[in-house]
């Protein structure tokens, strides 16, 4: 077991940290308050290799591995969770196309995602009535000659109004989970309409929209993977995606702890810094221990993915623990700040709002528990 970071991992972490602190963090409050989609940040992140951290260099990625990816997401999320979620989904789409795409698909779409030319990638799986159970989705794709005609709608699509490349799931037969297939769709395709952006509690700089497909046609060369394999592609992508969301939760949790320590040292009550009270010290001790535990779980899952070992259970454990940790830690951070934690003069109210969705998207905590329990029972034979 080696806890030291490699040179590559340090380089990616430090690149992400510098960019996050100097460029992203100063705008984070405005990004949230004014719901500014961070398109320019994504272009710059493309130049820095942060949109394809675990993508082979021949397709425009940094080829730096999954642990590097987790380190980079933590840095971005500590600065601005809104910016980090689009980064996560773009990396996830680029990796999925690399894993299952034809050579032509990889050459056409992956460099656009990694460079920032596409601004972002979207992962269009969920529907209004099919979130935890994506196999119940009803968007359908019908083959007409050498074209697929797609009809239906998607919900909660991150970066949907801006993403140049979208991965879209649609039903190609009625065979339940085995009837789903996966398609590559470009922004501006006739028949694709972007719905009204959601007015969210947190991650307000991230764009979340419904997509509507009305006789949207794509060529047969846009089928990603084999017909009927869409559900498995989604599960494989989400295993990796959950490492990303776990990293995001670690980053937000870390930022909340740092803000709390600063405040606890500055703020005085009863003639002493409030950080001298044992009640706060115990809170800070628990927050830090839980945040570090989440990082260890996250790096373990990332490292297993990097070594191409099965990591479904570990990714779900990291995502479950880290997302619940960030909610607890951010809640404590608000408590430590007292009244100041409840207004936007300090960043902790934003952290708490941003953390809230982490136990919901890319699989709720309840779904993670289902996945973990199934894997535990399966392993027992
Ligand atoms: N890797 C590879 N294959 C997998 C897999 C995995 N991790 N998990 C399941 N599969 C395979 C199974 O082996 C099975 O294959 P066979 O039929 O050949 O045996 C097939 O997929 C069906 O699996 P299940 O029977 O386990 O499927 P299920 O219907 O019981 O569902 C589930 C399992 C884990 C609950 C799954 O539906 C799930 O993960 N749901 C949550 C969905 C989710 O996370 N949505 C998030 C939306 S995306 C998002 O939030 C992105 C964003 O923008 C931020």
GROMACS .gro file of C-alpha atoms and ligand atoms in nm:
model
  435
    1UNK     CA    1   0.000   0.000   0.000
    2UNK     CA    2   0.147   0.330  -0.109
    3UNK     CA    3   0.007   0.663   0.010
    4UNK     CA    4   0.260   0.874  -0.181
    5UNK     CA    5   0.144   1.054  -0.494
    6UNK     CA    6   0.337   0.998  -0.816
    7UNK     CA    7   0.495   1.288  -1.006
    8UNK     CA    8   0.209   1.283  -1.256
    9UNK     CA    9  -0.052   1.286  -0.981
   10UNK     CA   10   0.121   1.577  -0.807
   11UNK     CA   11   0.144   1.767  -1.136
   12UNK     CA   12  -0.226   1.724  -1.211
   13UNK     CA   13  -0.327   1.810  -0.855
   14UNK     CA   14  -0.111   2.121  -0.848
   15UNK     CA   15  -0.227   2.234  -1.194
   16UNK     CA   16  -0.590   2.188  -1.089
   17UNK     CA   17  -0.526   2.357  -0.752
   18UNK     CA   18  -0.361   2.664  -0.906
   19UNK     CA   19  -0.637   2.704  -1.164
   20UNK     CA   20  -0.911   2.641  -0.906
   21UNK     CA   21  -0.770   2.890  -0.656
   22UNK     CA   22  -0.665   3.164  -0.896
   23UNK     CA   23  -0.935   3.151  -1.163
   24UNK     CA   24  -1.238   2.958  -1.038
   25UNK     CA   25  -1.265   3.038  -0.664
   26UNK     CA   26  -1.275   3.418  -0.701
   27UNK     CA   27  -1.582   3.385  -0.926
   28UNK     CA   28  -1.757   3.105  -0.735
   29UNK     CA   29  -1.998   3.324  -0.541
   30UNK     CA   30  -2.102   3.516  -0.852
   31UNK     CA   31  -2.125   3.191  -1.055
   32UNK     CA   32  -2.373   3.065  -0.795
   33UNK     CA   33  -2.568   3.386  -0.730
   34UNK     CA   34  -2.605   3.487  -1.096
   35UNK     CA   35  -2.631   3.131  -1.231
   36UNK     CA   36  -2.340   3.185  -1.471
   37UNK     CA   37  -2.252   2.872  -1.667
   38UNK     CA   38  -1.869   2.852  -1.652
   39UNK     CA   39  -1.811   2.799  -2.027
   40UNK     CA   40  -1.489   3.000  -2.029
   41UNK     CA   41  -1.351   2.797  -1.737
   42UNK     CA   42  -1.417   2.477  -1.933
   43UNK     CA   43  -1.227   2.609  -2.235
   44UNK     CA   44  -0.932   2.684  -2.008
   45UNK     CA   45  -0.963   2.349  -1.832
   46UNK     CA   46  -0.948   2.183  -2.173
   47UNK     CA   47  -0.613   2.351  -2.233
   48UNK     CA   48  -0.489   2.225  -1.896
   49UNK     CA   49  -0.593   1.864  -1.964
   50UNK     CA   50  -0.863   1.865  -1.696
   51UNK     CA   51  -1.150   1.756  -1.920
   52UNK     CA   52  -0.990   1.424  -2.012
   53UNK     CA   53  -0.766   1.342  -1.719
   54UNK     CA   54  -0.799   0.964  -1.764
   55UNK     CA   55  -0.826   0.970  -2.144
   56UNK     CA   56  -0.546   0.845  -2.373
   57UNK     CA   57  -0.324   1.117  -2.516
   58UNK     CA   58  -0.396   1.004  -2.873
   59UNK     CA   59  -0.755   1.128  -2.827
   60UNK     CA   60  -0.653   1.452  -2.662
   61UNK     CA   61  -0.655   1.341  -2.298
   62UNK     CA   62  -0.396   1.391  -2.026
   63UNK     CA   63  -0.360   1.011  -1.980
   64UNK     CA   64  -0.287   1.074  -1.613
   65UNK     CA   65  -0.506   0.804  -1.456
   66UNK     CA   66  -0.805   0.787  -1.226
   67UNK     CA   67  -0.633   0.892  -0.902
   68UNK     CA   68  -0.514   1.208  -1.079
   69UNK     CA   69  -0.871   1.262  -1.193
   70UNK     CA   70  -1.000   1.233  -0.836
   71UNK     CA   71  -0.734   1.476  -0.713
   72UNK     CA   72  -0.826   1.728  -0.984
   73UNK     CA   73  -1.199   1.708  -0.909
   74UNK     CA   74  -1.135   1.762  -0.536
   75UNK     CA   75  -0.946   2.082  -0.615
   76UNK     CA   76  -1.212   2.218  -0.851
   77UNK     CA   77  -1.496   2.122  -0.616
   78UNK     CA   78  -1.327   2.292  -0.320
   79UNK     CA   79  -1.332   2.612  -0.527
   80UNK     CA   80  -1.668   2.580  -0.701
   81UNK     CA   81  -1.889   2.272  -0.701
   82UNK     CA   82  -2.097   2.411  -0.990
   83UNK     CA   83  -1.789   2.415  -1.212
   84UNK     CA   84  -1.675   2.072  -1.095
   85UNK     CA   85  -1.995   1.888  -1.188
   86UNK     CA   86  -1.970   1.984  -1.557
   87UNK     CA   87  -1.605   1.880  -1.546
   88UNK     CA   88  -1.704   1.540  -1.401
   89UNK     CA   89  -1.972   1.471  -1.660
   90UNK     CA   90  -1.744   1.578  -1.948
   91UNK     CA   91  -1.468   1.343  -1.829
   92UNK     CA   92  -1.726   1.065  -1.788
   93UNK     CA   93  -1.858   1.108  -2.145
   94UNK     CA   94  -1.505   1.119  -2.293
   95UNK     CA   95  -1.406   0.802  -2.106
   96UNK     CA   96  -1.724   0.620  -2.209
   97UNK     CA   97  -1.668   0.699  -2.577
   98UNK     CA   98  -1.305   0.587  -2.546
   99UNK     CA   99  -1.412   0.260  -2.388
  100UNK     CA  100  -1.697   0.167  -2.621
  101UNK     CA  101  -1.668   0.386  -2.929
  102UNK     CA  102  -1.553   0.290  -3.277
  103UNK     CA  103  -1.225   0.441  -3.390
  104UNK     CA  104  -1.418   0.698  -3.597
  105UNK     CA  105  -1.636   0.793  -3.297
  106UNK     CA  106  -1.332   0.829  -3.072
  107UNK     CA  107  -1.153   1.049  -3.325
  108UNK     CA  108  -1.456   1.264  -3.391
  109UNK     CA  109  -1.591   1.323  -3.041
  110UNK     CA  110  -1.326   1.267  -2.773
  111UNK     CA  111  -1.076   1.541  -2.874
  112UNK     CA  112  -1.366   1.790  -2.887
  113UNK     CA  113  -1.462   1.699  -2.530
  114UNK     CA  114  -1.108   1.696  -2.391
  115UNK     CA  115  -0.998   2.023  -2.553
  116UNK     CA  116  -1.301   2.219  -2.439
  117UNK     CA  117  -1.408   2.280  -2.800
  118UNK     CA  118  -1.739   2.107  -2.717
  119UNK     CA  119  -1.752   2.319  -2.394
  120UNK     CA  120  -1.896   2.018  -2.209
  121UNK     CA  121  -2.039   1.671  -2.248
  122UNK     CA  122  -2.387   1.566  -2.135
  123UNK     CA  123  -2.497   1.229  -2.000
  124UNK     CA  124  -2.863   1.199  -2.101
  125UNK     CA  125  -2.994   0.891  -1.920
  126UNK     CA  126  -3.259   1.004  -1.668
  127UNK     CA  127  -3.617   1.071  -1.762
  128UNK     CA  128  -3.899   1.240  -1.574
  129UNK     CA  129  -4.031   0.902  -1.456
  130UNK     CA  130  -3.708   0.700  -1.474
  131UNK     CA  131  -3.423   0.820  -1.253
  132UNK     CA  132  -3.317   0.544  -1.013
  133UNK     CA  133  -3.460   0.290  -1.258
  134UNK     CA  134  -3.314   0.394  -1.594
  135UNK     CA  135  -3.432   0.065  -1.748
  136UNK     CA  136  -3.784   0.211  -1.730
  137UNK     CA  137  -3.699   0.493  -1.970
  138UNK     CA  138  -3.937   0.535  -2.264
  139UNK     CA  139  -3.743   0.757  -2.506
  140UNK     CA  140  -3.724   0.542  -2.815
  141UNK     CA  141  -3.508   0.504  -3.123
  142UNK     CA  142  -3.647   0.343  -3.437
  143UNK     CA  143  -3.425   0.238  -3.728
  144UNK     CA  144  -3.531   0.383  -4.064
  145UNK     CA  145  -3.292   0.281  -4.337
  146UNK     CA  146  -2.946   0.391  -4.224
  147UNK     CA  147  -3.084   0.644  -3.970
  148UNK     CA  148  -3.211   0.623  -3.615
  149UNK     CA  149  -3.517   0.835  -3.538
  150UNK     CA  150  -3.534   0.932  -3.172
  151UNK     CA  151  -3.846   1.051  -2.989
  152UNK     CA  152  -3.901   1.123  -2.621
  153UNK     CA  153  -3.749   1.338  -2.351
  154UNK     CA  154  -3.479   1.345  -2.084
  155UNK     CA  155  -3.468   1.519  -1.747
  156UNK     CA  156  -3.198   1.666  -1.520
  157UNK     CA  157  -2.937   1.688  -1.793
  158UNK     CA  158  -2.620   1.855  -1.666
  159UNK     CA  159  -2.478   2.119  -1.907
  160UNK     CA  160  -2.753   2.023  -2.156
  161UNK     CA  161  -2.799   2.371  -2.303
  162UNK     CA  162  -2.425   2.409  -2.373
  163UNK     CA  163  -2.282   2.062  -2.430
  164UNK     CA  164  -2.144   2.013  -2.779
  165UNK     CA  165  -2.152   1.634  -2.738
  166UNK     CA  166  -2.426   1.436  -2.567
  167UNK     CA  167  -2.453   1.068  -2.486
  168UNK     CA  168  -2.823   0.983  -2.512
  169UNK     CA  169  -2.996   0.661  -2.407
  170UNK     CA  170  -3.302   0.542  -2.599
  171UNK     CA  171  -3.508   0.228  -2.618
  172UNK     CA  172  -3.450   0.019  -2.931
  173UNK     CA  173  -3.666  -0.274  -2.815
  174UNK     CA  174  -3.911  -0.358  -2.539
  175UNK     CA  175  -3.671  -0.596  -2.363
  176UNK     CA  176  -3.646  -0.389  -2.039
  177UNK     CA  177  -3.286  -0.311  -1.942
  178UNK     CA  178  -3.164  -0.505  -2.248
  179UNK     CA  179  -3.375  -0.285  -2.477
  180UNK     CA  180  -3.172   0.030  -2.414
  181UNK     CA  181  -2.911   0.157  -2.661
  182UNK     CA  182  -2.677   0.451  -2.649
  183UNK     CA  183  -2.630   0.726  -2.910
  184UNK     CA  184  -2.393   1.015  -2.970
  185UNK     CA  185  -2.574   1.339  -3.043
  186UNK     CA  186  -2.437   1.682  -3.125
  187UNK     CA  187  -2.583   2.010  -3.002
  188UNK     CA  188  -2.801   2.169  -3.269
  189UNK     CA  189  -2.920   1.840  -3.422
  190UNK     CA  190  -3.262   1.910  -3.583
  191UNK     CA  191  -3.540   1.772  -3.365
  192UNK     CA  192  -3.353   1.839  -3.039
  193UNK     CA  193  -3.508   2.106  -2.817
  194UNK     CA  194  -3.352   2.227  -2.494
  195UNK     CA  195  -3.606   2.292  -2.218
  196UNK     CA  196  -3.612   2.557  -1.947
  197UNK     CA  197  -3.321   2.545  -1.703
  198UNK     CA  198  -3.414   2.422  -1.355
  199UNK     CA  199  -3.413   2.676  -1.070
  200UNK     CA  200  -3.205   2.471  -0.828
  201UNK     CA  201  -3.129   2.489  -0.456
  202UNK     CA  202  -2.755   2.452  -0.519
  203UNK     CA  203  -2.507   2.408  -0.803
  204UNK     CA  204  -2.669   2.715  -0.951
  205UNK     CA  205  -2.384   2.780  -1.193
  206UNK     CA  206  -2.435   2.435  -1.341
  207UNK     CA  207  -2.695   2.415  -1.616
  208UNK     CA  208  -2.966   2.149  -1.564
  209UNK     CA  209  -3.227   2.113  -1.837
  210UNK     CA  210  -3.478   1.874  -1.989
  211UNK     CA  211  -3.414   1.765  -2.348
  212UNK     CA  212  -3.694   1.692  -2.594
  213UNK     CA  213  -3.644   1.479  -2.906
  214UNK     CA  214  -3.901   1.508  -3.183
  215UNK     CA  215  -3.814   1.289  -3.477
  216UNK     CA  216  -3.448   1.365  -3.414
  217UNK     CA  217  -3.244   1.170  -3.667
  218UNK     CA  218  -2.890   1.047  -3.623
  219UNK     CA  219  -2.686   0.826  -3.855
  220UNK     CA  220  -2.631   0.459  -3.775
  221UNK     CA  221  -2.268   0.547  -3.706
  222UNK     CA  222  -2.388   0.729  -3.393
  223UNK     CA  223  -2.484   0.413  -3.207
  224UNK     CA  224  -2.232   0.382  -2.921
  225UNK     CA  225  -2.152   0.020  -2.838
  226UNK     CA  226  -2.386  -0.253  -2.956
  227UNK     CA  227  -2.762  -0.226  -2.990
  228UNK     CA  228  -2.918  -0.338  -2.660
  229UNK     CA  229  -2.600  -0.278  -2.457
  230UNK     CA  230  -2.702   0.071  -2.344
  231UNK     CA  231  -2.790  -0.027  -1.986
  232UNK     CA  232  -2.450  -0.188  -1.930
  233UNK     CA  233  -2.273   0.113  -2.079
  234UNK     CA  234  -2.466   0.334  -1.835
  235UNK     CA  235  -2.368   0.116  -1.538
  236UNK     CA  236  -2.001   0.109  -1.639
  237UNK     CA  237  -1.999   0.487  -1.686
  238UNK     CA  238  -2.176   0.543  -1.354
  239UNK     CA  239  -1.924   0.329  -1.165
  240UNK     CA  240  -1.657   0.575  -1.279
  241UNK     CA  241  -1.892   0.871  -1.241
  242UNK     CA  242  -1.946   0.782  -0.876
  243UNK     CA  243  -1.573   0.819  -0.812
  244UNK     CA  244  -1.609   1.169  -0.959
  245UNK     CA  245  -1.904   1.263  -0.736
  246UNK     CA  246  -1.727   1.117  -0.431
  247UNK     CA  247  -1.430   1.340  -0.517
  248UNK     CA  248  -1.659   1.638  -0.555
  249UNK     CA  249  -1.804   1.569  -0.209
  250UNK     CA  250  -1.452   1.545  -0.063
  251UNK     CA  251  -1.365   1.882  -0.218
  252UNK     CA  252  -1.675   2.059  -0.087
  253UNK     CA  253  -1.626   1.900   0.257
  254UNK     CA  254  -1.264   2.015   0.264
  255UNK     CA  255  -1.363   2.373   0.173
  256UNK     CA  256  -1.625   2.375   0.450
  257UNK     CA  257  -1.366   2.260   0.706
  258UNK     CA  258  -1.113   2.521   0.592
  259UNK     CA  259  -1.375   2.798   0.620
  260UNK     CA  260  -1.478   2.671   0.964
  261UNK     CA  261  -1.122   2.668   1.097
  262UNK     CA  262  -1.066   3.025   0.972
  263UNK     CA  263  -1.387   3.141   1.137
  264UNK     CA  264  -1.326   2.954   1.462
  265UNK     CA  265  -0.989   3.126   1.498
  266UNK     CA  266  -1.122   3.476   1.415
  267UNK     CA  267  -1.451   3.486   1.597
  268UNK     CA  268  -1.442   3.557   1.970
  269UNK     CA  269  -1.707   3.483   2.230
  270UNK     CA  270  -1.687   3.493   2.609
  271UNK     CA  271  -1.338   3.647   2.581
  272UNK     CA  272  -1.175   3.377   2.364
  273UNK     CA  273  -1.170   3.249   2.007
  274UNK     CA  274  -1.466   3.015   1.964
  275UNK     CA  275  -1.219   2.755   1.836
  276UNK     CA  276  -1.090   2.725   2.191
  277UNK     CA  277  -1.420   2.576   2.305
  278UNK     CA  278  -1.416   2.200   2.323
  279UNK     CA  279  -1.759   2.179   2.158
  280UNK     CA  280  -1.616   2.329   1.838
  281UNK     CA  281  -1.291   2.141   1.858
  282UNK     CA  282  -1.475   1.809   1.878
  283UNK     CA  283  -1.686   1.915   1.581
  284UNK     CA  284  -1.374   2.005   1.379
  285UNK     CA  285  -1.209   1.678   1.479
  286UNK     CA  286  -1.507   1.472   1.360
  287UNK     CA  287  -1.547   1.676   1.040
  288UNK     CA  288  -1.180   1.631   0.949
  289UNK     CA  289  -1.173   1.261   1.036
  290UNK     CA  290  -1.482   1.196   0.823
  291UNK     CA  291  -1.354   1.403   0.530
  292UNK     CA  292  -1.021   1.219   0.534
  293UNK     CA  293  -1.200   0.883   0.554
  294UNK     CA  294  -1.402   0.980   0.248
  295UNK     CA  295  -1.082   1.071   0.061
  296UNK     CA  296  -0.929   0.734   0.143
  297UNK     CA  297  -1.237   0.548   0.017
  298UNK     CA  298  -1.238   0.764  -0.295
  299UNK     CA  299  -0.868   0.713  -0.373
  300UNK     CA  300  -0.906   0.339  -0.315
  301UNK     CA  301  -1.193   0.318  -0.566
  302UNK     CA  302  -0.997   0.538  -0.811
  303UNK     CA  303  -0.686   0.326  -0.774
  304UNK     CA  304  -0.881   0.003  -0.831
  305UNK     CA  305  -1.039   0.147  -1.145
  306UNK     CA  306  -0.695   0.258  -1.260
  307UNK     CA  307  -0.560  -0.096  -1.211
  308UNK     CA  308  -0.860  -0.231  -1.404
  309UNK     CA  309  -0.984  -0.426  -1.102
  310UNK     CA  310  -1.359  -0.462  -1.036
  311UNK     CA  311  -1.454  -0.150  -0.840
  312UNK     CA  312  -1.835  -0.126  -0.849
  313UNK     CA  313  -1.871  -0.184  -0.473
  314UNK     CA  314  -1.583   0.049  -0.384
  315UNK     CA  315  -1.714   0.329  -0.608
  316UNK     CA  316  -2.058   0.306  -0.447
  317UNK     CA  317  -1.907   0.296  -0.097
  318UNK     CA  318  -1.698   0.604  -0.172
  319UNK     CA  319  -1.992   0.791  -0.325
  320UNK     CA  320  -2.229   0.694  -0.041
  321UNK     CA  321  -1.990   0.783   0.239
  322UNK     CA  322  -1.842   1.096   0.081
  323UNK     CA  323  -2.178   1.249  -0.014
  324UNK     CA  324  -2.325   1.186   0.331
  325UNK     CA  325  -2.002   1.317   0.487
  326UNK     CA  326  -2.015   1.641   0.288
  327UNK     CA  327  -2.374   1.705   0.395
  328UNK     CA  328  -2.288   1.649   0.763
  329UNK     CA  329  -1.968   1.851   0.743
  330UNK     CA  330  -2.130   2.144   0.562
  331UNK     CA  331  -2.415   2.142   0.813
  332UNK     CA  332  -2.162   2.160   1.098
  333UNK     CA  333  -1.979   2.438   0.913
  334UNK     CA  334  -2.297   2.646   0.909
  335UNK     CA  335  -2.346   2.572   1.279
  336UNK     CA  336  -1.992   2.687   1.361
  337UNK     CA  337  -2.053   3.012   1.170
  338UNK     CA  338  -2.377   3.074   1.364
  339UNK     CA  339  -2.591   3.345   1.203
  340UNK     CA  340  -2.309   3.425   0.959
  341UNK     CA  341  -2.336   3.072   0.826
  342UNK     CA  342  -2.689   3.144   0.712
  343UNK     CA  343  -2.611   3.444   0.492
  344UNK     CA  344  -2.403   3.467   0.179
  345UNK     CA  345  -2.128   3.681   0.331
  346UNK     CA  346  -1.954   3.350   0.406
  347UNK     CA  347  -1.933   3.060   0.160
  348UNK     CA  348  -2.062   2.784   0.388
  349UNK     CA  349  -2.431   2.831   0.303
  350UNK     CA  350  -2.335   2.772  -0.063
  351UNK     CA  351  -2.136   2.464   0.031
  352UNK     CA  352  -2.437   2.320   0.214
  353UNK     CA  353  -2.671   2.390  -0.079
  354UNK     CA  354  -2.418   2.242  -0.325
  355UNK     CA  355  -2.360   1.932  -0.113
  356UNK     CA  356  -2.728   1.846  -0.093
  357UNK     CA  357  -2.760   1.697  -0.440
  358UNK     CA  358  -2.458   1.471  -0.392
  359UNK     CA  359  -2.666   1.209  -0.211
  360UNK     CA  360  -2.913   1.221  -0.501
  361UNK     CA  361  -2.743   1.238  -0.841
  362UNK     CA  362  -2.544   0.962  -1.007
  363UNK     CA  363  -2.742   0.724  -0.790
  364UNK     CA  364  -2.912   0.813  -0.461
  365UNK     CA  365  -2.770   0.690  -0.130
  366UNK     CA  366  -3.044   0.427  -0.136
  367UNK     CA  367  -2.927   0.301  -0.478
  368UNK     CA  368  -2.564   0.294  -0.355
  369UNK     CA  369  -2.673   0.078  -0.061
  370UNK     CA  370  -2.853  -0.160  -0.300
  371UNK     CA  371  -2.537  -0.187  -0.513
  372UNK     CA  372  -2.307  -0.238  -0.212
  373UNK     CA  373  -2.533  -0.499  -0.050
  374UNK     CA  374  -2.566  -0.692  -0.377
  375UNK     CA  375  -2.189  -0.698  -0.422
  376UNK     CA  376  -2.130  -0.804  -0.060
  377UNK     CA  377  -2.379  -1.091  -0.090
  378UNK     CA  378  -2.245  -1.192  -0.434
  379UNK     CA  379  -1.889  -1.202  -0.299
  380UNK     CA  380  -2.000  -1.430  -0.013
  381UNK     CA  381  -2.096  -1.690  -0.277
  382LIG     N1  382  -2.109  -0.281  -1.448
  382LIG     C1  383  -2.137  -0.360  -1.554
  382LIG     N2  384  -2.257  -0.421  -1.571
  382LIG     C2  385  -2.350  -0.399  -1.476
  382LIG     C3  386  -2.327  -0.319  -1.363
  382LIG     C4  387  -2.200  -0.257  -1.351
  382LIG     N3  388  -2.171  -0.180  -1.247
  382LIG     N4  389  -2.438  -0.316  -1.287
  382LIG     C5  390  -2.530  -0.394  -1.349
  382LIG     N5  391  -2.476  -0.443  -1.462
  382LIG     C6  392  -2.539  -0.535  -1.556
  382LIG     C7  393  -2.581  -0.663  -1.484
  382LIG     O1  394  -2.474  -0.755  -1.480
  382LIG     C8  395  -2.695  -0.713  -1.567
  382LIG     O2  396  -2.644  -0.779  -1.680
  382LIG     P1  397  -2.715  -0.916  -1.734
  382LIG     O3  398  -2.857  -0.878  -1.764
  382LIG     O4  399  -2.636  -0.952  -1.855
  382LIG     O5  400  -2.706  -1.014  -1.622
  382LIG     C9  401  -2.761  -0.583  -1.615
  382LIG     O6  402  -2.661  -0.481  -1.606
  382LIG    C10  403  -2.882  -0.544  -1.533
  382LIG     O7  404  -2.836  -0.529  -1.400
  382LIG     P2  405  -2.934  -0.534  -1.274
  382LIG     O8  406  -3.021  -0.654  -1.284
  382LIG     O9  407  -2.851  -0.517  -1.152
  382LIG    O10  408  -3.024  -0.404  -1.300
  382LIG     P3  409  -3.135  -0.337  -1.209
  382LIG    O11  410  -3.246  -0.293  -1.296
  382LIG    O12  411  -3.166  -0.422  -1.090
  382LIG    O13  412  -3.065  -0.198  -1.161
  382LIG    C11  413  -2.928  -0.050  -1.034
  382LIG    C12  414  -2.949  -0.191  -1.095
  382LIG    C13  415  -2.792  -0.061  -0.969
  382LIG    C14  416  -3.032  -0.014  -0.931
  382LIG    C15  417  -2.925   0.055  -1.148
  382LIG    O14  418  -3.051   0.071  -1.207
  382LIG    C16  419  -2.873   0.191  -1.104
  382LIG    O15  420  -2.753   0.211  -1.087
  382LIG     N6  421  -2.963   0.291  -1.086
  382LIG    C17  422  -2.923   0.428  -1.058
  382LIG    C18  423  -2.912   0.508  -1.185
  382LIG    C19  424  -2.833   0.633  -1.166
  382LIG    O16  425  -2.730   0.635  -1.099
  382LIG     N7  426  -2.876   0.740  -1.230
  382LIG    C20  427  -2.803   0.863  -1.226
  382LIG    C21  428  -2.834   0.945  -1.345
  382LIG     S1  429  -2.697   1.016  -1.423
  382LIG    C22  430  -2.656   1.157  -1.341
  382LIG    O17  431  -2.699   1.186  -1.234
  382LIG    C23  432  -2.555   1.234  -1.418
  382LIG    C24  433  -2.540   1.381  -1.395
  382LIG    O18  434  -2.566   1.457  -1.484
  382LIG    C25  435  -2.479   1.433  -1.272
   0.00000   0.00000   0.00000
